[in-house]
Amino acid sequence: MRTFTFFGNKALLELPKTAFLSSRRIPPEQVLKCYDWAASQRDAGTCVISGFHSALEKDVLRFLLKDRQPLIVVLARRFYTRIPEAWNTAFDEGRLLIVSTSSAARASESTTRQRNRFILDHADRVVLGSLTPGGDLDKLVSKVAANKLVLL
């Protein structure tokens, strides 16, 4: 049985949530679509759940932190010793939940799959910035979230 640990406003799990995931490799033309999507979610106040681990996902998080919507960051590793400074305002305002899906010191392929599964299981809708056909994310999404899927 997996044990998840939570830091922040656990009530955010009760909100409708949109997952944002992206393969590591993303065509340049998709990047701007993802930024536009992030801005639209920020303006709408959507609760977004993601690992915010890849470079693109980190950029999306920066867009989302500029406003006041709730965010759920799911780690594929144990908690940070300190939360990143850019997250402090959202955390202090109760708009941030950080979930750790592993006690490992670093993310691995296995802990990343576990994290992504947690995200997909808790999302009402899944938005993919990019998807590598046949990749781990493609296989997982096809298995557990095909009915929730939106491609940018």
JSON list of C-alpha atoms in Angstrom, two decimals:
[
{"chain": "A", "resi": 1, "resn": "MET", "atom": "CA", "xyz": [0.00, 0.00, 0.00]},
{"chain": "A", "resi": 2, "resn": "ARG", "atom": "CA", "xyz": [1.32, 3.42, -0.96]},
{"chain": "A", "resi": 3, "resn": "THR", "atom": "CA", "xyz": [1.45, 6.20, 1.55]},
{"chain": "A", "resi": 4, "resn": "PHE", "atom": "CA", "xyz": [1.08, 9.77, 0.40]},
{"chain": "A", "resi": 5, "resn": "THR", "atom": "CA", "xyz": [2.02, 12.75, 2.52]},
{"chain": "A", "resi": 6, "resn": "PHE", "atom": "CA", "xyz": [0.45, 16.18, 2.28]},
{"chain": "A", "resi": 7, "resn": "PHE", "atom": "CA", "xyz": [1.63, 19.68, 3.15]},
{"chain": "A", "resi": 8, "resn": "GLY", "atom": "CA", "xyz": [-0.74, 22.59, 2.77]},
{"chain": "A", "resi": 9, "resn": "ASN", "atom": "CA", "xyz": [-4.45, 22.88, 2.16]},
{"chain": "A", "resi": 10, "resn": "LYS", "atom": "CA", "xyz": [-5.71, 19.30, 1.75]},
{"chain": "A", "resi": 11, "resn": "ALA", "atom": "CA", "xyz": [-9.25, 20.62, 1.08]},
{"chain": "A", "resi": 12, "resn": "LEU", "atom": "CA", "xyz": [-8.03, 21.50, -2.44]},
{"chain": "A", "resi": 13, "resn": "LEU", "atom": "CA", "xyz": [-8.37, 17.81, -3.28]},
{"chain": "A", "resi": 14, "resn": "GLU", "atom": "CA", "xyz": [-12.16, 18.28, -3.06]},
{"chain": "A", "resi": 15, "resn": "LEU", "atom": "CA", "xyz": [-12.19, 20.89, -5.86]},
{"chain": "A", "resi": 16, "resn": "PRO", "atom": "CA", "xyz": [-12.66, 20.08, -9.55]},
{"chain": "A", "resi": 17, "resn": "LYS", "atom": "CA", "xyz": [-9.11, 19.66, -10.83]},
{"chain": "A", "resi": 18, "resn": "THR", "atom": "CA", "xyz": [-7.43, 19.91, -14.21]},
{"chain": "A", "resi": 19, "resn": "ALA", "atom": "CA", "xyz": [-4.19, 17.99, -14.60]},
{"chain": "A", "resi": 20, "resn": "PHE", "atom": "CA", "xyz": [-1.42, 19.39, -16.76]},
{"chain": "A", "resi": 21, "resn": "LEU", "atom": "CA", "xyz": [1.17, 16.92, -17.97]},
{"chain": "A", "resi": 22, "resn": "SER", "atom": "CA", "xyz": [3.67, 17.00, -20.78]},
{"chain": "A", "resi": 23, "resn": "SER", "atom": "CA", "xyz": [6.28, 14.72, -22.24]},
{"chain": "A", "resi": 24, "resn": "ARG", "atom": "CA", "xyz": [9.82, 16.00, -21.82]},
{"chain": "A", "resi": 25, "resn": "ARG", "atom": "CA", "xyz": [10.21, 16.53, -25.55]},
{"chain": "A", "resi": 26, "resn": "ILE", "atom": "CA", "xyz": [7.86, 19.14, -26.90]},
{"chain": "A", "resi": 27, "resn": "PRO", "atom": "CA", "xyz": [7.72, 20.71, -30.36]},
{"chain": "A", "resi": 28, "resn": "PRO", "atom": "CA", "xyz": [8.47, 24.46, -30.22]},
{"chain": "A", "resi": 29, "resn": "GLU", "atom": "CA", "xyz": [5.07, 25.32, -31.71]},
{"chain": "A", "resi": 30, "resn": "GLN", "atom": "CA", "xyz": [3.36, 23.60, -28.76]},
{"chain": "A", "resi": 31, "resn": "VAL", "atom": "CA", "xyz": [5.15, 25.71, -26.15]},
{"chain": "A", "resi": 32, "resn": "LEU", "atom": "CA", "xyz": [3.18, 28.88, -26.93]},
{"chain": "A", "resi": 33, "resn": "LYS", "atom": "CA", "xyz": [-0.09, 26.93, -26.90]},
{"chain": "A", "resi": 34, "resn": "CYS", "atom": "CA", "xyz": [0.79, 25.71, -23.41]},
{"chain": "A", "resi": 35, "resn": "TYR", "atom": "CA", "xyz": [1.60, 29.24, -22.24]},
{"chain": "A", "resi": 36, "resn": "ASP", "atom": "CA", "xyz": [-1.72, 30.49, -23.64]},
{"chain": "A", "resi": 37, "resn": "TRP", "atom": "CA", "xyz": [-3.51, 27.62, -21.91]},
{"chain": "A", "resi": 38, "resn": "ALA", "atom": "CA", "xyz": [-1.81, 28.45, -18.60]},
{"chain": "A", "resi": 39, "resn": "ALA", "atom": "CA", "xyz": [-2.84, 32.09, -18.89]},
{"chain": "A", "resi": 40, "resn": "SER", "atom": "CA", "xyz": [-6.45, 31.07, -19.60]},
{"chain": "A", "resi": 41, "resn": "GLN", "atom": "CA", "xyz": [-6.50, 28.75, -16.55]},
{"chain": "A", "resi": 42, "resn": "ARG", "atom": "CA", "xyz": [-4.98, 31.48, -14.40]},
{"chain": "A", "resi": 43, "resn": "ASP", "atom": "CA", "xyz": [-7.67, 33.91, -15.53]},
{"chain": "A", "resi": 44, "resn": "ALA", "atom": "CA", "xyz": [-10.41, 31.31, -14.92]},
{"chain": "A", "resi": 45, "resn": "GLY", "atom": "CA", "xyz": [-9.12, 30.40, -11.45]},
{"chain": "A", "resi": 46, "resn": "THR", "atom": "CA", "xyz": [-8.95, 26.70, -12.30]},
{"chain": "A", "resi": 47, "resn": "CYS", "atom": "CA", "xyz": [-7.40, 24.34, -9.76]},
{"chain": "A", "resi": 48, "resn": "VAL", "atom": "CA", "xyz": [-4.46, 22.77, -11.60]},
{"chain": "A", "resi": 49, "resn": "ILE", "atom": "CA", "xyz": [-2.73, 19.60, -10.43]},
{"chain": "A", "resi": 50, "resn": "SER", "atom": "CA", "xyz": [0.66, 18.64, -11.84]},
{"chain": "A", "resi": 51, "resn": "GLY", "atom": "CA", "xyz": [4.14, 17.51, -10.98]},
{"chain": "A", "resi": 52, "resn": "PHE", "atom": "CA", "xyz": [5.46, 20.78, -12.41]},
{"chain": "A", "resi": 53, "resn": "HIS", "atom": "CA", "xyz": [8.72, 18.91, -12.97]},
{"chain": "A", "resi": 54, "resn": "SER", "atom": "CA", "xyz": [9.66, 19.31, -16.65]},
{"chain": "A", "resi": 55, "resn": "ALA", "atom": "CA", "xyz": [10.92, 22.66, -17.94]},
{"chain": "A", "resi": 56, "resn": "LEU", "atom": "CA", "xyz": [7.57, 23.36, -19.61]},
{"chain": "A", "resi": 57, "resn": "GLU", "atom": "CA", "xyz": [5.59, 22.38, -16.50]},
{"chain": "A", "resi": 58, "resn": "LYS", "atom": "CA", "xyz": [7.77, 24.70, -14.41]},
{"chain": "A", "resi": 59, "resn": "ASP", "atom": "CA", "xyz": [7.04, 27.54, -16.85]},
{"chain": "A", "resi": 60, "resn": "VAL", "atom": "CA", "xyz": [3.31, 26.80, -16.59]},
{"chain": "A", "resi": 61, "resn": "LEU", "atom": "CA", "xyz": [3.59, 26.90, -12.79]},
{"chain": "A", "resi": 62, "resn": "ARG", "atom": "CA", "xyz": [5.22, 30.35, -12.97]},
{"chain": "A", "resi": 63, "resn": "PHE", "atom": "CA", "xyz": [2.24, 31.60, -15.03]},
{"chain": "A", "resi": 64, "resn": "LEU", "atom": "CA", "xyz": [-0.24, 30.08, -12.58]},
{"chain": "A", "resi": 65, "resn": "LEU", "atom": "CA", "xyz": [1.45, 31.47, -9.47]},
{"chain": "A", "resi": 66, "resn": "LYS", "atom": "CA", "xyz": [0.91, 35.01, -10.75]},
{"chain": "A", "resi": 67, "resn": "ASP", "atom": "CA", "xyz": [-2.76, 34.91, -9.81]},
{"chain": "A", "resi": 68, "resn": "ARG", "atom": "CA", "xyz": [-4.95, 33.45, -7.09]},
{"chain": "A", "resi": 69, "resn": "GLN", "atom": "CA", "xyz": [-6.20, 30.05, -8.21]},
{"chain": "A", "resi": 70, "resn": "PRO", "atom": "CA", "xyz": [-5.55, 26.90, -6.20]},
{"chain": "A", "resi": 71, "resn": "LEU", "atom": "CA", "xyz": [-2.64, 24.65, -7.16]},
{"chain": "A", "resi": 72, "resn": "ILE", "atom": "CA", "xyz": [-1.67, 21.11, -6.28]},
{"chain": "A", "resi": 73, "resn": "VAL", "atom": "CA", "xyz": [1.99, 20.20, -6.77]},
{"chain": "A", "resi": 74, "resn": "VAL", "atom": "CA", "xyz": [2.66, 16.47, -6.73]},
{"chain": "A", "resi": 75, "resn": "LEU", "atom": "CA", "xyz": [6.25, 15.41, -6.11]},
{"chain": "A", "resi": 76, "resn": "ALA", "atom": "CA", "xyz": [7.83, 12.15, -7.30]},
{"chain": "A", "resi": 77, "resn": "ARG", "atom": "CA", "xyz": [10.20, 12.37, -4.34]},
{"chain": "A", "resi": 78, "resn": "ARG", "atom": "CA", "xyz": [10.12, 13.25, -0.66]},
{"chain": "A", "resi": 79, "resn": "PHE", "atom": "CA", "xyz": [9.29, 16.78, 0.45]},
{"chain": "A", "resi": 80, "resn": "TYR", "atom": "CA", "xyz": [11.72, 19.63, 0.00]},
{"chain": "A", "resi": 81, "resn": "THR", "atom": "CA", "xyz": [13.49, 20.79, 3.15]},
{"chain": "A", "resi": 82, "resn": "ARG", "atom": "CA", "xyz": [11.99, 24.21, 2.34]},
{"chain": "A", "resi": 83, "resn": "ILE", "atom": "CA", "xyz": [9.30, 25.07, -0.15]},
{"chain": "A", "resi": 84, "resn": "PRO", "atom": "CA", "xyz": [10.53, 27.25, -3.02]},
{"chain": "A", "resi": 85, "resn": "GLU", "atom": "CA", "xyz": [10.23, 30.95, -2.23]},
{"chain": "A", "resi": 86, "resn": "ALA", "atom": "CA", "xyz": [8.02, 31.57, -5.28]},
{"chain": "A", "resi": 87, "resn": "TRP", "atom": "CA", "xyz": [5.39, 29.28, -3.71]},
{"chain": "A", "resi": 88, "resn": "ASN", "atom": "CA", "xyz": [5.22, 31.04, -0.33]},
{"chain": "A", "resi": 89, "resn": "THR", "atom": "CA", "xyz": [2.37, 33.44, -1.11]},
{"chain": "A", "resi": 90, "resn": "ALA", "atom": "CA", "xyz": [0.12, 30.70, -2.51]},
{"chain": "A", "resi": 91, "resn": "PHE", "atom": "CA", "xyz": [0.96, 28.49, 0.48]},
{"chain": "A", "resi": 92, "resn": "ASP", "atom": "CA", "xyz": [0.34, 31.26, 3.03]},
{"chain": "A", "resi": 93, "resn": "GLU", "atom": "CA", "xyz": [-3.02, 32.05, 1.39]},
{"chain": "A", "resi": 94, "resn": "GLY", "atom": "CA", "xyz": [-4.16, 28.41, 1.52]},
{"chain": "A", "resi": 95, "resn": "ARG", "atom": "CA", "xyz": [-4.07, 28.05, -2.28]},
{"chain": "A", "resi": 96, "resn": "LEU", "atom": "CA", "xyz": [-1.35, 25.42, -2.41]},
{"chain": "A", "resi": 97, "resn": "LEU", "atom": "CA", "xyz": [-1.17, 21.74, -1.57]},
{"chain": "A", "resi": 98, "resn": "ILE", "atom": "CA", "xyz": [2.08, 19.83, -1.97]},
{"chain": "A", "resi": 99, "resn": "VAL", "atom": "CA", "xyz": [1.77, 16.05, -2.17]},
{"chain": "A", "resi": 100, "resn": "SER", "atom": "CA", "xyz": [4.69, 13.65, -1.90]},
{"chain": "A", "resi": 101, "resn": "THR", "atom": "CA", "xyz": [4.11, 10.27, -3.50]},
{"chain": "A", "resi": 102, "resn": "SER", "atom": "CA", "xyz": [7.46, 8.79, -2.51]},
{"chain": "A", "resi": 103, "resn": "SER", "atom": "CA", "xyz": [10.02, 8.82, 0.28]},
{"chain": "A", "resi": 104, "resn": "ALA", "atom": "CA", "xyz": [12.88, 8.62, -2.24]},
{"chain": "A", "resi": 105, "resn": "ALA", "atom": "CA", "xyz": [15.45, 11.42, -2.16]},
{"chain": "A", "resi": 106, "resn": "ARG", "atom": "CA", "xyz": [15.29, 11.84, -5.95]},
{"chain": "A", "resi": 107, "resn": "ALA", "atom": "CA", "xyz": [12.69, 11.23, -8.62]},
{"chain": "A", "resi": 108, "resn": "SER", "atom": "CA", "xyz": [13.15, 8.06, -10.67]},
{"chain": "A", "resi": 109, "resn": "GLU", "atom": "CA", "xyz": [11.22, 6.48, -13.52]},
{"chain": "A", "resi": 110, "resn": "SER", "atom": "CA", "xyz": [9.29, 4.42, -11.00]},
{"chain": "A", "resi": 111, "resn": "THR", "atom": "CA", "xyz": [8.43, 7.32, -8.67]},
{"chain": "A", "resi": 112, "resn": "THR", "atom": "CA", "xyz": [7.55, 9.50, -11.66]},
{"chain": "A", "resi": 113, "resn": "ARG", "atom": "CA", "xyz": [5.05, 6.88, -12.88]},
{"chain": "A", "resi": 114, "resn": "GLN", "atom": "CA", "xyz": [3.60, 6.72, -9.35]},
{"chain": "A", "resi": 115, "resn": "ARG", "atom": "CA", "xyz": [3.31, 10.53, -9.22]},
{"chain": "A", "resi": 116, "resn": "ASN", "atom": "CA", "xyz": [1.67, 10.72, -12.65]},
{"chain": "A", "resi": 117, "resn": "ARG", "atom": "CA", "xyz": [-0.79, 8.00, -11.65]},
{"chain": "A", "resi": 118, "resn": "PHE", "atom": "CA", "xyz": [-1.74, 10.01, -8.53]},
{"chain": "A", "resi": 119, "resn": "ILE", "atom": "CA", "xyz": [-2.28, 13.10, -10.70]},
{"chain": "A", "resi": 120, "resn": "LEU", "atom": "CA", "xyz": [-4.43, 11.25, -13.23]},
{"chain": "A", "resi": 121, "resn": "ASP", "atom": "CA", "xyz": [-6.45, 9.49, -10.53]},
{"chain": "A", "resi": 122, "resn": "HIS", "atom": "CA", "xyz": [-7.30, 12.81, -8.84]},
{"chain": "A", "resi": 123, "resn": "ALA", "atom": "CA", "xyz": [-7.97, 14.92, -11.94]},
{"chain": "A", "resi": 124, "resn": "ASP", "atom": "CA", "xyz": [-11.39, 15.54, -13.42]},
{"chain": "A", "resi": 125, "resn": "ARG", "atom": "CA", "xyz": [-9.82, 16.58, -16.70]},
{"chain": "A", "resi": 126, "resn": "VAL", "atom": "CA", "xyz": [-6.35, 15.97, -18.16]},
{"chain": "A", "resi": 127, "resn": "VAL", "atom": "CA", "xyz": [-4.60, 18.44, -20.45]},
{"chain": "A", "resi": 128, "resn": "LEU", "atom": "CA", "xyz": [-1.49, 17.27, -22.27]},
{"chain": "A", "resi": 129, "resn": "GLY", "atom": "CA", "xyz": [0.97, 19.86, -23.53]},
{"chain": "A", "resi": 130, "resn": "SER", "atom": "CA", "xyz": [2.80, 17.24, -25.56]},
{"chain": "A", "resi": 131, "resn": "LEU", "atom": "CA", "xyz": [2.74, 13.48, -25.77]},
{"chain": "A", "resi": 132, "resn": "THR", "atom": "CA", "xyz": [5.44, 11.18, -27.13]},
{"chain": "A", "resi": 133, "resn": "PRO", "atom": "CA", "xyz": [3.65, 8.29, -28.87]},
{"chain": "A", "resi": 134, "resn": "GLY", "atom": "CA", "xyz": [4.49, 5.03, -27.10]},
{"chain": "A", "resi": 135, "resn": "GLY", "atom": "CA", "xyz": [6.18, 6.82, -24.19]},
{"chain": "A", "resi": 136, "resn": "ASP", "atom": "CA", "xyz": [5.49, 6.19, -20.51]},
{"chain": "A", "resi": 137, "resn": "LEU", "atom": "CA", "xyz": [3.02, 9.07, -20.27]},
{"chain": "A", "resi": 138, "resn": "ASP", "atom": "CA", "xyz": [1.17, 7.94, -23.40]},
{"chain": "A", "resi": 139, "resn": "LYS", "atom": "CA", "xyz": [0.82, 4.41, -22.00]},
{"chain": "A", "resi": 140, "resn": "LEU", "atom": "CA", "xyz": [-0.36, 5.62, -18.60]},
{"chain": "A", "resi": 141, "resn": "VAL", "atom": "CA", "xyz": [-2.87, 8.13, -19.99]},
{"chain": "A", "resi": 142, "resn": "SER", "atom": "CA", "xyz": [-4.28, 5.51, -22.38]},
{"chain": "A", "resi": 143, "resn": "LYS", "atom": "CA", "xyz": [-4.72, 3.10, -19.49]},
{"chain": "A", "resi": 144, "resn": "VAL", "atom": "CA", "xyz": [-6.26, 5.32, -16.81]},
{"chain": "A", "resi": 145, "resn": "ALA", "atom": "CA", "xyz": [-7.41, 8.67, -18.18]},
{"chain": "A", "resi": 146, "resn": "ALA", "atom": "CA", "xyz": [-8.46, 8.39, -21.81]},
{"chain": "A", "resi": 147, "resn": "ASN", "atom": "CA", "xyz": [-11.99, 9.57, -20.94]},
{"chain": "A", "resi": 148, "resn": "LYS", "atom": "CA", "xyz": [-10.63, 12.75, -19.26]},
{"chain": "A", "resi": 149, "resn": "LEU", "atom": "CA", "xyz": [-8.20, 13.74, -22.01]},
{"chain": "A", "resi": 150, "resn": "VAL", "atom": "CA", "xyz": [-7.73, 17.09, -23.74]},
{"chain": "A", "resi": 151, "resn": "LEU", "atom": "CA", "xyz": [-4.78, 17.64, -26.08]},
{"chain": "A", "resi": 152, "resn": "LEU", "atom": "CA", "xyz": [-3.48, 21.16, -26.68]}
]
